[in-house]
XYZ file of C-alpha atoms in Angstrom:
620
model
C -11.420 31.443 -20.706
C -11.574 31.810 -17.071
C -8.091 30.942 -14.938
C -7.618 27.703 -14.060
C -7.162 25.831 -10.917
C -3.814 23.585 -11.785
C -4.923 21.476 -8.809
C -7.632 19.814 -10.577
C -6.226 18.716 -13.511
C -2.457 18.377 -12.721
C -0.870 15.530 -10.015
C 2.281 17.541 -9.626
C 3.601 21.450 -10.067
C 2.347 22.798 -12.635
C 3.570 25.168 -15.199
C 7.239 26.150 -16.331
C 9.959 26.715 -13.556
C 10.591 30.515 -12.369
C 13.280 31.828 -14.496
C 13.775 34.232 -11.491
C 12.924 31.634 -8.798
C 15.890 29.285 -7.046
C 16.211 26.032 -8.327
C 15.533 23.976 -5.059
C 14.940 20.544 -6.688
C 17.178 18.936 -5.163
C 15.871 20.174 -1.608
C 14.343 16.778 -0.623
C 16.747 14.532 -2.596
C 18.974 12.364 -0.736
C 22.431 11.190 -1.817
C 22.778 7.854 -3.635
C 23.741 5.041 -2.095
C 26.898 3.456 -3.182
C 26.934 0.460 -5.058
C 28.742 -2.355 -3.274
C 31.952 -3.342 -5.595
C 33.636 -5.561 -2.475
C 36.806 -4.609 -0.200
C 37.245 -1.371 -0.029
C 40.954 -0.082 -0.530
C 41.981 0.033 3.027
C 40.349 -3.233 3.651
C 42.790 -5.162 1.137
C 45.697 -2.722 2.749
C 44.713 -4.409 5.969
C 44.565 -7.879 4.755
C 48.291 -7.192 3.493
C 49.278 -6.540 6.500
C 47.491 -9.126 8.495
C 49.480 -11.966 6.047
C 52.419 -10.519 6.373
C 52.189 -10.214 10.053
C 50.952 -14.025 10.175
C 54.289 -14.850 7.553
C 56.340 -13.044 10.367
C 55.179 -14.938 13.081
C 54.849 -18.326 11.698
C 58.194 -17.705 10.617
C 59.579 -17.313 13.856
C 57.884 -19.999 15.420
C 59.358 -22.857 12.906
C 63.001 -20.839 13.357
C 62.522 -21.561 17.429
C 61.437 -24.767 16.660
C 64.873 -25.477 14.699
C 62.648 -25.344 11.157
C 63.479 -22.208 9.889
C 64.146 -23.574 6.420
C 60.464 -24.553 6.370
C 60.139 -21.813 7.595
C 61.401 -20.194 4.684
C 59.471 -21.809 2.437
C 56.572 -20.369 3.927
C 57.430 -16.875 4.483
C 58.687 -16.198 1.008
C 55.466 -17.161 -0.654
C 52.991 -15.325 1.948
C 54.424 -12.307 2.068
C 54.656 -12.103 -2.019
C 50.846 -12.423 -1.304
C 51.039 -10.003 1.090
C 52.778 -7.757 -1.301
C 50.203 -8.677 -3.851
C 47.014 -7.424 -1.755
C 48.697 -4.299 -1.090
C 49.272 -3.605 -4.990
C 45.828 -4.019 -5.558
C 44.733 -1.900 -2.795
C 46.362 0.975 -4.417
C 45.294 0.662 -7.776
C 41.605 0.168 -6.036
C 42.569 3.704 -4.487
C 43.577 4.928 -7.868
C 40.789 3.904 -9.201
C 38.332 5.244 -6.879
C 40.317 8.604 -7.290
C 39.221 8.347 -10.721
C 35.651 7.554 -10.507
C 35.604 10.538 -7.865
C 37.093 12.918 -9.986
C 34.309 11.964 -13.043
C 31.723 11.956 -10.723
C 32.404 15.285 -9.907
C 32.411 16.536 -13.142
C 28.915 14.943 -13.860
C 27.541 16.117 -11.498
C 28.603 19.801 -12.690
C 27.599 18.399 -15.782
C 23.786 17.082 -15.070
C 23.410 20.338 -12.310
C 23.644 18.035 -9.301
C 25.069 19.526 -5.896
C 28.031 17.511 -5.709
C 28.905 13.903 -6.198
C 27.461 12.602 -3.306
C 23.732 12.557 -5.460
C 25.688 10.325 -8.345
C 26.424 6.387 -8.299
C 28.821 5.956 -10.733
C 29.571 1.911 -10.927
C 32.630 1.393 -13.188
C 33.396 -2.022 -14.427
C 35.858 -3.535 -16.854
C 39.117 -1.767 -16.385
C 41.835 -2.537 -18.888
C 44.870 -1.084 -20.440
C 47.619 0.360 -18.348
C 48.328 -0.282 -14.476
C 44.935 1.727 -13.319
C 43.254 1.414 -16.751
C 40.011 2.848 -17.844
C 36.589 1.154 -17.529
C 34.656 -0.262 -20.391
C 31.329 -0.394 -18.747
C 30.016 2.512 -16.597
C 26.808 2.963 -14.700
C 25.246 5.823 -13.756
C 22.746 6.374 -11.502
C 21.255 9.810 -10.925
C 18.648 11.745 -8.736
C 14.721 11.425 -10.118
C 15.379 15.195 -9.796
C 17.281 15.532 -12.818
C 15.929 16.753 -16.348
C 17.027 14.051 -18.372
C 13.879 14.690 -21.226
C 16.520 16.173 -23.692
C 17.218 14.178 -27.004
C 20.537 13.977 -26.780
C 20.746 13.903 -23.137
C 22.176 10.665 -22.514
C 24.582 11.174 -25.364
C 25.674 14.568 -23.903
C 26.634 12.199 -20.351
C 28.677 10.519 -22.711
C 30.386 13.282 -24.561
C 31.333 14.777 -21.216
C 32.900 11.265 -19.535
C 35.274 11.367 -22.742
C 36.207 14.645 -22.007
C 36.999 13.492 -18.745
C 38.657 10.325 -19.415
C 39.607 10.989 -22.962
C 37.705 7.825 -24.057
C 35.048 7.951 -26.853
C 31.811 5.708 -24.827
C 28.110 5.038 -26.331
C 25.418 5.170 -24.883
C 24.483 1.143 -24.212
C 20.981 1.718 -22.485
C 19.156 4.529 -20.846
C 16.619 3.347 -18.298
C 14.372 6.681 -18.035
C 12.224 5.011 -15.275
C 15.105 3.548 -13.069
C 17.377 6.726 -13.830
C 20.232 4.609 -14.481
C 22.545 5.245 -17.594
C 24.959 2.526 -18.841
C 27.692 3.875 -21.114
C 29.929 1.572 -23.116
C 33.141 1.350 -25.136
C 32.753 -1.262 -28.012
C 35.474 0.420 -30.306
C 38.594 -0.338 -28.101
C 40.611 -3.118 -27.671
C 43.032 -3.958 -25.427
C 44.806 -0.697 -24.685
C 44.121 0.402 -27.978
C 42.814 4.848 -28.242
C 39.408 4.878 -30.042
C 39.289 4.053 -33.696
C 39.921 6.852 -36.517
C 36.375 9.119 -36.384
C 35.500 8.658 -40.609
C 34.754 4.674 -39.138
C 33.082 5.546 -35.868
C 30.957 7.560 -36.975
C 29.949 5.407 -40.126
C 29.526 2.625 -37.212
C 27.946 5.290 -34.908
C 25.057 5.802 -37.917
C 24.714 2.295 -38.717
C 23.778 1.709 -34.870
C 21.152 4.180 -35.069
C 19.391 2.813 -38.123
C 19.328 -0.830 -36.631
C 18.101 0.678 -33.253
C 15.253 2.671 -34.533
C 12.102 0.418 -35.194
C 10.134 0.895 -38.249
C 6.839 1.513 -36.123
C 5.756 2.010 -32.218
C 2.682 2.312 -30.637
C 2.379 5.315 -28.609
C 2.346 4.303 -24.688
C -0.609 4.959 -22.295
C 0.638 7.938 -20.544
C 0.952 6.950 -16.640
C -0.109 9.488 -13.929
C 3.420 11.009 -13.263
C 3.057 11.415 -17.230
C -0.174 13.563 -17.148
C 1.129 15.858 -14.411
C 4.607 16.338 -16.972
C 4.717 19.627 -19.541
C 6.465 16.897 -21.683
C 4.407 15.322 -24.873
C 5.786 12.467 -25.860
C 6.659 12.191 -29.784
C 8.518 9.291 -29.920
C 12.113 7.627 -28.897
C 15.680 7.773 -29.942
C 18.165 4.850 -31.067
C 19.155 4.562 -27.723
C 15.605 4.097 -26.903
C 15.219 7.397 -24.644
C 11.936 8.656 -24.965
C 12.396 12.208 -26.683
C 9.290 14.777 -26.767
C 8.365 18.129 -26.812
C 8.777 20.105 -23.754
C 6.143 23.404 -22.880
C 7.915 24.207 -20.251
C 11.339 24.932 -22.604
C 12.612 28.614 -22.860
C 10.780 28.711 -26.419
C 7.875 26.295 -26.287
C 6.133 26.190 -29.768
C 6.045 23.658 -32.101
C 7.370 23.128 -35.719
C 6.343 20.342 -37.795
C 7.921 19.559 -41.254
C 7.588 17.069 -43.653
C 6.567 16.265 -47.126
C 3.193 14.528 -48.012
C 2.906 10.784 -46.600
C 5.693 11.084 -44.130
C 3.555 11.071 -40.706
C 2.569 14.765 -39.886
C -1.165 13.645 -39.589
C -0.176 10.687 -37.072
C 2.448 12.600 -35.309
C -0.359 15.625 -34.539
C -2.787 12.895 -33.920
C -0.559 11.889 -31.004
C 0.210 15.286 -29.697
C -3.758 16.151 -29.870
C -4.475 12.451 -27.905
C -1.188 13.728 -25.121
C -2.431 16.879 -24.605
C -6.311 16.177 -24.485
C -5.162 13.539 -21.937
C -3.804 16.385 -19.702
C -7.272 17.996 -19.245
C -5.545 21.016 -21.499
C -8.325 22.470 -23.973
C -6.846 22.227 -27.935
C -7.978 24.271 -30.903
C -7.518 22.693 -33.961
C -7.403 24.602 -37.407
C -7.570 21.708 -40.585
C -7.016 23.279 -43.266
C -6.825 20.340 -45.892
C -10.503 19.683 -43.667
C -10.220 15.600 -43.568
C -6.171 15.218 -41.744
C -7.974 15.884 -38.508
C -11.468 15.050 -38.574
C -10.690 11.657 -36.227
C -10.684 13.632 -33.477
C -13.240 15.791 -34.021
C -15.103 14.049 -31.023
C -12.562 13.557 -29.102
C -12.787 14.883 -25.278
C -10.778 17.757 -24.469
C -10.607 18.881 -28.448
C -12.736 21.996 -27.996
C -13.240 22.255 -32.273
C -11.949 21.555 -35.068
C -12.180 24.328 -37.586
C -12.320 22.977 -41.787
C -14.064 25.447 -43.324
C -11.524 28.707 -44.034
C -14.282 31.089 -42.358
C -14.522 29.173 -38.956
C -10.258 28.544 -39.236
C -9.748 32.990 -39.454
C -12.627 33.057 -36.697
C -10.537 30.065 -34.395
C -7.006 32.038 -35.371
C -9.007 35.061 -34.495
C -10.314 33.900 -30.991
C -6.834 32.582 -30.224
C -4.842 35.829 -30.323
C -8.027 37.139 -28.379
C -7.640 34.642 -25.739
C -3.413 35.270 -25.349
C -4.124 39.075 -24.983
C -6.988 38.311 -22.476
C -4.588 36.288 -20.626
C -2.076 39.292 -20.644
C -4.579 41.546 -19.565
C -5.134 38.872 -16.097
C -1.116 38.910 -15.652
C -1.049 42.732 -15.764
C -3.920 43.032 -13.203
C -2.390 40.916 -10.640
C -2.889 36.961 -11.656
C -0.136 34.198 -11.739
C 1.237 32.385 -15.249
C 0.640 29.444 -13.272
C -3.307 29.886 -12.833
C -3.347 29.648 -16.621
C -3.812 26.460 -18.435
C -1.940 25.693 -21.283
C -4.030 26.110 -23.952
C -2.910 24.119 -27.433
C -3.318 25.692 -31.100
C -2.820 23.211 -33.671
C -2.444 24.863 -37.223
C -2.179 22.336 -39.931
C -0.985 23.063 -43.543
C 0.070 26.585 -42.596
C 1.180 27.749 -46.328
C -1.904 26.909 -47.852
C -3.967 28.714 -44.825
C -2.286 31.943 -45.064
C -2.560 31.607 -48.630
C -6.286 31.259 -48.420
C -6.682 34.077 -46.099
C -4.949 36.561 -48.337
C -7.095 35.253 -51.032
C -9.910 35.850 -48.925
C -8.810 39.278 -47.802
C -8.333 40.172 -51.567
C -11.504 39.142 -52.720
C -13.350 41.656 -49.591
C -11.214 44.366 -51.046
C -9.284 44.654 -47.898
C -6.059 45.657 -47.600
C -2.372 44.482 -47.493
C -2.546 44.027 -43.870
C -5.439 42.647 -43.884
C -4.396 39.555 -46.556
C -1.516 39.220 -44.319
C -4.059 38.480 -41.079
C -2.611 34.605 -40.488
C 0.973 35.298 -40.577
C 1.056 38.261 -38.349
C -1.230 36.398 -36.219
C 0.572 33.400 -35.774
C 3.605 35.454 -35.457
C 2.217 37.202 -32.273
C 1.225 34.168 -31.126
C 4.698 32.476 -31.278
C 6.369 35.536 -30.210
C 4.109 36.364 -26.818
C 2.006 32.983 -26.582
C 4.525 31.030 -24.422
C 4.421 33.836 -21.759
C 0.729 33.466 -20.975
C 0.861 29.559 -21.869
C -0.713 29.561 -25.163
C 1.272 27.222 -27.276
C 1.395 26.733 -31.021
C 1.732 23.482 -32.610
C 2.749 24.659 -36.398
C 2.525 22.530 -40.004
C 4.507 23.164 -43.068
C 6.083 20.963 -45.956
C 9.157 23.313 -46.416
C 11.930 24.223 -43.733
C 13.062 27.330 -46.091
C 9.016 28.505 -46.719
C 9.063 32.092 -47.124
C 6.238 32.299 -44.272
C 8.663 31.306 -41.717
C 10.749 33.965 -40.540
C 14.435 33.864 -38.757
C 12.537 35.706 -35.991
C 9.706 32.570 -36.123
C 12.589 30.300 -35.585
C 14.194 32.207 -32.503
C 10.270 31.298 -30.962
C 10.139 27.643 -31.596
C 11.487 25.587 -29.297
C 11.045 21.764 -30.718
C 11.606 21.015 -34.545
C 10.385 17.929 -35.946
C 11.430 17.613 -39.527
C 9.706 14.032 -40.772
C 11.056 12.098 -44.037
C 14.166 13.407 -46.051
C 14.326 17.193 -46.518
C 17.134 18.420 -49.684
C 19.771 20.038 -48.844
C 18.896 23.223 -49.814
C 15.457 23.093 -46.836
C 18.025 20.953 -44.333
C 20.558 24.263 -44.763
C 17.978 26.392 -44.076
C 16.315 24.138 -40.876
C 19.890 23.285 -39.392
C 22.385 25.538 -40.631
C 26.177 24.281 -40.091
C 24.789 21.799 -37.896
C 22.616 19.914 -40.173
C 22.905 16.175 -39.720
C 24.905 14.290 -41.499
C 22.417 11.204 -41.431
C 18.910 12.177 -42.970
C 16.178 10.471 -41.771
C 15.332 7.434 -43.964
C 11.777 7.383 -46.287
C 9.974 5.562 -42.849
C 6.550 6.872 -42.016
C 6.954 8.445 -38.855
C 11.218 8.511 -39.089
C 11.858 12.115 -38.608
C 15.219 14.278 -37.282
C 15.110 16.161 -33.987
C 16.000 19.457 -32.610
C 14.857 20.722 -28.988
C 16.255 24.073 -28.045
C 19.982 24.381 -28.693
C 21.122 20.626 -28.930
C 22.246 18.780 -31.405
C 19.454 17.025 -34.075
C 19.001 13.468 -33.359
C 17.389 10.935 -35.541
C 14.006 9.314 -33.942
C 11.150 7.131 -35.045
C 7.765 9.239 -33.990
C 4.911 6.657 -31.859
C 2.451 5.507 -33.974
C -1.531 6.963 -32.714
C -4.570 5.452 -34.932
C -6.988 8.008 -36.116
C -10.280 7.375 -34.208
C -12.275 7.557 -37.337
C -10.256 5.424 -39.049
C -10.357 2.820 -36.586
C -13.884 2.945 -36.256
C -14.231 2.297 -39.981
C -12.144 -0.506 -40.438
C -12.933 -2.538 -36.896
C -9.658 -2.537 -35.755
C -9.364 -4.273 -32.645
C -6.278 -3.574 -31.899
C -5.764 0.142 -32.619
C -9.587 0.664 -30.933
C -8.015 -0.898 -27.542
C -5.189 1.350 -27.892
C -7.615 4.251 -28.262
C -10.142 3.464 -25.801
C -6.801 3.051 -23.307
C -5.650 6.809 -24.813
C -9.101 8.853 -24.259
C -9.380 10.735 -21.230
C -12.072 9.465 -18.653
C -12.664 13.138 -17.956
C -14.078 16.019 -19.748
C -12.590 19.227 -18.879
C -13.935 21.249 -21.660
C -16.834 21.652 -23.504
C -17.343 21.816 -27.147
C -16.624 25.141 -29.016
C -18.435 26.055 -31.923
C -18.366 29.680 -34.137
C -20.990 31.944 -33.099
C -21.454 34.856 -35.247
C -23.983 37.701 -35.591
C -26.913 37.931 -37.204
C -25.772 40.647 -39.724
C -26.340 39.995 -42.980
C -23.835 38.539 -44.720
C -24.780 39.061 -48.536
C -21.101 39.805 -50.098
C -17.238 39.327 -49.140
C -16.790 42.404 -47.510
C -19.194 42.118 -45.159
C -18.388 38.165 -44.728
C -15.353 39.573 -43.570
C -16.416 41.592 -41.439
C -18.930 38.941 -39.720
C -15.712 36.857 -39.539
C -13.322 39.014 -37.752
C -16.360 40.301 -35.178
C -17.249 36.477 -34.359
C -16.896 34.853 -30.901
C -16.382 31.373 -29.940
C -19.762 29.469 -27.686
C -20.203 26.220 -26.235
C -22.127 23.174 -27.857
C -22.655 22.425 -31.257
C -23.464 25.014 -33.702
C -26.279 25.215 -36.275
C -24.461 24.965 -38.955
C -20.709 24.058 -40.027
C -20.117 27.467 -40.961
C -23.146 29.266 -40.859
C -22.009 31.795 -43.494
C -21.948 31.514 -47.314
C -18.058 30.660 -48.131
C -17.383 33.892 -49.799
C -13.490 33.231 -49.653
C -13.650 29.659 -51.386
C -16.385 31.092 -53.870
C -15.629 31.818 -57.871
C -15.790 35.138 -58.858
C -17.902 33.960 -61.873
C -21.112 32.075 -60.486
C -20.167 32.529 -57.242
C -23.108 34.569 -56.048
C -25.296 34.482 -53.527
C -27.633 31.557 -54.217
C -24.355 29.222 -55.207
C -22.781 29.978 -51.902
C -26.062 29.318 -50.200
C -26.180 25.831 -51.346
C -22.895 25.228 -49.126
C -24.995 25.485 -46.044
C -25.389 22.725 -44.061
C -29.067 22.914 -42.536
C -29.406 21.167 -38.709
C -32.112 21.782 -35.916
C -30.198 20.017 -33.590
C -26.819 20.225 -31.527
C -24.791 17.443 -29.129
C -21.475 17.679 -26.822
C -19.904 15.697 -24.920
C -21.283 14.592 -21.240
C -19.653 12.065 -18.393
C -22.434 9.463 -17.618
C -22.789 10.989 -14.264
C -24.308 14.089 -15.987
C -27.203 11.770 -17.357
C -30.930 12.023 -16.242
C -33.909 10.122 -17.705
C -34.774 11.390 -21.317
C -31.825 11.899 -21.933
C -30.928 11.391 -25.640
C -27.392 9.608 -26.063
C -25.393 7.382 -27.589
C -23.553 4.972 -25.019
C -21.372 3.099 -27.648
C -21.429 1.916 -31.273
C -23.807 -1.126 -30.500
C -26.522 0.420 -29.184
C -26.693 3.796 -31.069
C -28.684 6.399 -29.965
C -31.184 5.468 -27.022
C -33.233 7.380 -24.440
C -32.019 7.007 -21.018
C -34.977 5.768 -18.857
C -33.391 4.809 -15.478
C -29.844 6.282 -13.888
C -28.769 4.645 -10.415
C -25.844 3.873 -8.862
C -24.619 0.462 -8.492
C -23.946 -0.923 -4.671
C -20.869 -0.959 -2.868
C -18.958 0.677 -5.678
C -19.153 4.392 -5.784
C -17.294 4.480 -9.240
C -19.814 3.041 -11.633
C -23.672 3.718 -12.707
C -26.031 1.204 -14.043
C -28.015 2.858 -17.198
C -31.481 1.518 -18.530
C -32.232 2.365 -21.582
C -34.730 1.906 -24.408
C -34.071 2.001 -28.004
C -35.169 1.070 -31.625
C -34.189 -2.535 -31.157
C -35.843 -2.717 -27.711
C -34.498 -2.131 -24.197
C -31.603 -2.697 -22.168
C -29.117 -1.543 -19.278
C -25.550 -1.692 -19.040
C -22.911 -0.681 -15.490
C -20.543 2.338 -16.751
C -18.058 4.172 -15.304
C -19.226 7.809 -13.689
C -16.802 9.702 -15.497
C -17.032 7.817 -18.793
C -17.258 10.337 -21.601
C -20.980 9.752 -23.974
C -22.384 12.400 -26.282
C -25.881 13.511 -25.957
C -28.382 14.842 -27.982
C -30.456 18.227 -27.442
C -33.664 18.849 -29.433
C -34.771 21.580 -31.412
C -38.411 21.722 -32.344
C -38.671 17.842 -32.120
C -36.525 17.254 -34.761
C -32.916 15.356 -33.824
């Protein structure tokens, strides 16, 4: 792959932050403005004054006036309100001593200059002559990283430390950067309940919070320019996702059969497609991930086990290539992040060794996937290849303790025994599993604490098409990227002749990856799925899957008459007799076409994505 220009496809910085650089986020932020909670404590010290100086003198004036017993009655009275104001102006000053002091520590706490960037609005105060607030808000600088799981509830945990107060979390507005922390468990001047009952109330919180299914959100243009993919949100409703840009930036997904890992890779594929990043898909169950097959941006999706060791092949090719352009002078951040999805990785690297058996290779040879995958993991992040990994076990043998040290973002869906949750977790395994919910998983990203989240719900394109749902097809159409970035990838291999395993093997390990649509799924007998009774040369044959023609993926502005295409459903595949653009809007072309059920035209957007059609020897 050729570098990449991050201007075109990214709105904002791209790539992960300079571990050697200085952090100068905060250079253009500006210092929150204070919310306005009324008289400030000198104010009210003021006003004391002022009434007891008007007491004084209205005093006198009745006393030379022969009234000073009225004038008694009145200065007794004012200057207890006098006395009054001037109490509460020093428990305001108190209190503002207090919010000062947290807001200091927060700011230490978030990795904000000083306290000047916070807004810390406390409310509520009770128990004891200053108190402590029930109700705090937070605001923060848009500068901040708050994409961490358990970032809001690490705010939290560091106001009690501060206060020595046990808060919640009561709503995290991600958009508005405002935090609202709450104390529900005291009352009156009462210390927080015994922890056995909090927490039981803590976990009973989180299951009402969580909804049972959520549609994943169209990703907004500060969204596209962010290393972040979405997965899904918290109970606190935080949106919680997996970060590239994270010291270890790899992927693990977990979960047993039916708990979401199909719809939760569905989602990441949509995210990062949307991004303009190019993602290489290797299926090995051959059906989980055939929806977006078609999908723009999804360079190929490899079923058969020949084309997946040719894809896993290409990849490690493509992270040492990019090596090979840091060494001779190029930047991390010219390189686009390129995506590896590798689903059902036991039963792959199974396959392969199988495969590698059957040749009559040898041990390292059968043991191709896993020490490919590990180099990926290990030295991917560095050039911005990133794996997105599949399993049903957390304690599979495949998955080393050095594996684990490379994977920054752990997504275990559906309940895992104890005996995988030790292995995943450790001593900090959580002590609330996730509930049997499709897409209810547990959390981990880098070194913080698991939380419990419901995954966004993503439609499978095929599935959608199949059924005519409305709904999930407007969510879809709303999800695909306008753009394509990336052409279509298929396996190209030589033209040696490929007449047992061995040399199958060979073919397989020397092939390359071109653009457009191949002849052929495989184009190779399937050697490594064949018997070794009957499974000669003319049964593997019949596995071939004979085509003379190839499509990809085109924006409408690439069009020219002739062209063979296939606007939409409806119309099927027409011939394009007529391209122009349409007046006074620069963004949209009118296409006339002709078909099987007669002509028509239609206005479409330039950059809308439509497959085409090439021919081979006139036959489609």
């Amino acid at each position: 792959m050729a570098p990449h220009d991050p201007v075109d496809t990214f709105a904002g910085p791209p790539g992960p932050p300079d571990p050697d650089g200085k952090d100068d986020r905060f250079a253009s932020a500006r210092p929150a403005e204070a919310t306005i909670k009324g008289f400030t404590p000198w104010q009210l010290a003021a006003s004391a004054v002022g009434v007891a100086v008007l007491a004084v003198s209205m005093w006198a004036i009745l006393a030379a006036l022969g009234e000073s017993d009225i004038g008694l009655l009145f200065l007794l009275p004012t200057l207890a309100c006098a006395g009054a104001l001037y109490a509460v102006s020093v428990r305001r000053r108190l209190r503002e001593g207090v919010i000062a002091d947290l807001a200091e520590a927060l700011a230490r706490h978030i990795g904000a200059p000083d306290a000047s960037y916070l807004d810390v609005d406390a409310r509520q105060w009770q128990g004891g002559w200053v108190g402590v607030p029930h109700v705090l808000n937070i605001q923060y600088p848009t500068e901040v990283d708050d994409s961490a799981p358990d970032w809001a509830a690490g705010v939290a945990e560091a106001v009690h430390l501060h206060l020595e107060e046990q808060y919640t979390v009561g709503r995290h507005n991600i958009r508005g950067h405002r935090l609202t922390l709450r104390d529900p468990t005291r009352t009156g001047s009462a210390l927080t309940p015994e922890p056995v009952a909090r927490a039981e109330r803590a976990r009973d919180a989180v299951r009402r919070a969580l909804p049972e299914k959520i549609a994943r959100p169209v990703p907004t243009q500060g969204d596209l320019s962010s290393w972040l993919v979405p997965l899904g949100v918290d109970a606190s409703g935080t949106r919680v996702g997996w970060n590239l840009a994270a010291p270890q930036g790899h992927l693990l997904v977990l979960g047993r059969s039916g708990a979401g890992k199909r719809v939760l890779l569905t989602g990441i594929v949509v995210e990062a497609a949307a991004r303009g990043w190019p993602v290489w898909i290797i299926d090995h169950r051959r059906v989980d991930l055939l929806g977006v097959r078609d999908w723009p941006n999804v360079q190929i999706v490899a079923s058969t086990l020949d084309d997946q060791i040719v894809v896993l092949n290409q990849a490690w090719r493509e992270m040492e290539g990019r090596v090979a352009l840091i060494e001779s002078g190029s930047s991390r951040s010219e390189l686009e992040p390129l995506v590896v999805v590798i689903h059902h990785f036991r039963e792959f690297a199974t396959a392969v060794a199988d495969a590698a058996n059957r040749a009559g290779q040898s041990p390292a040879a059968a043991s191709l996937a896993h020490d490919r995958v590990t180099d990926l993991l290990r030295h991917g992040r560095q050039v911005n290849v990133y794996v997105v990994l599949s399993l049903q076990r957390a304690d599979d043998a495949l998955l080393r303790e050095e594996n684990r040290d490379d994977i920054g973002t752990v997504v275990a869906l559906g309940r895992l025994d104890s005996r995988a949750a030790t292995a995943l977790w450790g001593s900090d395994r959580p002590t609330e599993p996730a509930e049997p919910v499709p897409g209810r998983a547990t959390m981990q990203s880098g070194d913080a604490n698991p939380v419990l989240i419901q995954g966004y719900w993503t439609p499978d394109p095929r599935e959608a098409r199949r059924v005519n749902d409305e709904q999930d097809l407007y969510l879809l159409d709303a999800l695909r990227p306008s753009l394509v970035t990336h052409p279509v990838l298929h396996v190209q291999r030589s033209r040696a002749l490929a007449d047992s395993p061995e040399a199958s093997w060979r073919v397989n390990l020397n092939a390359d990856l071109a653009e457009g649509y191949g002849a052929s799924t495989s184009g190779l007998a399937d050697w490594s799925r064949a018997r070794a009774s009957g499974g000669g040369p003319s049964a593997a044959a019949s596995t071939q899957v004979e085509t003379a023609g190839w499509s990809e993926m085109v924006m409408v502005s690439q069009l020219q008459a002739g062209s063979l295409a296939r606007l939409d459903d409806d119309t099927g595949w027409v011939i394009i007799e007529q391209v122009e653009p349409v007046q006074n809007d620069g963004t949209k072309l009118q296409i006339r076409w002709r078909g099987n059920d007669g002509t028509g035209s239609q206005v479409v957007s330039r950059t809308r994505a439509v497959r085409i059609r090439h021919l081979s020897d006139g036959v489609y």
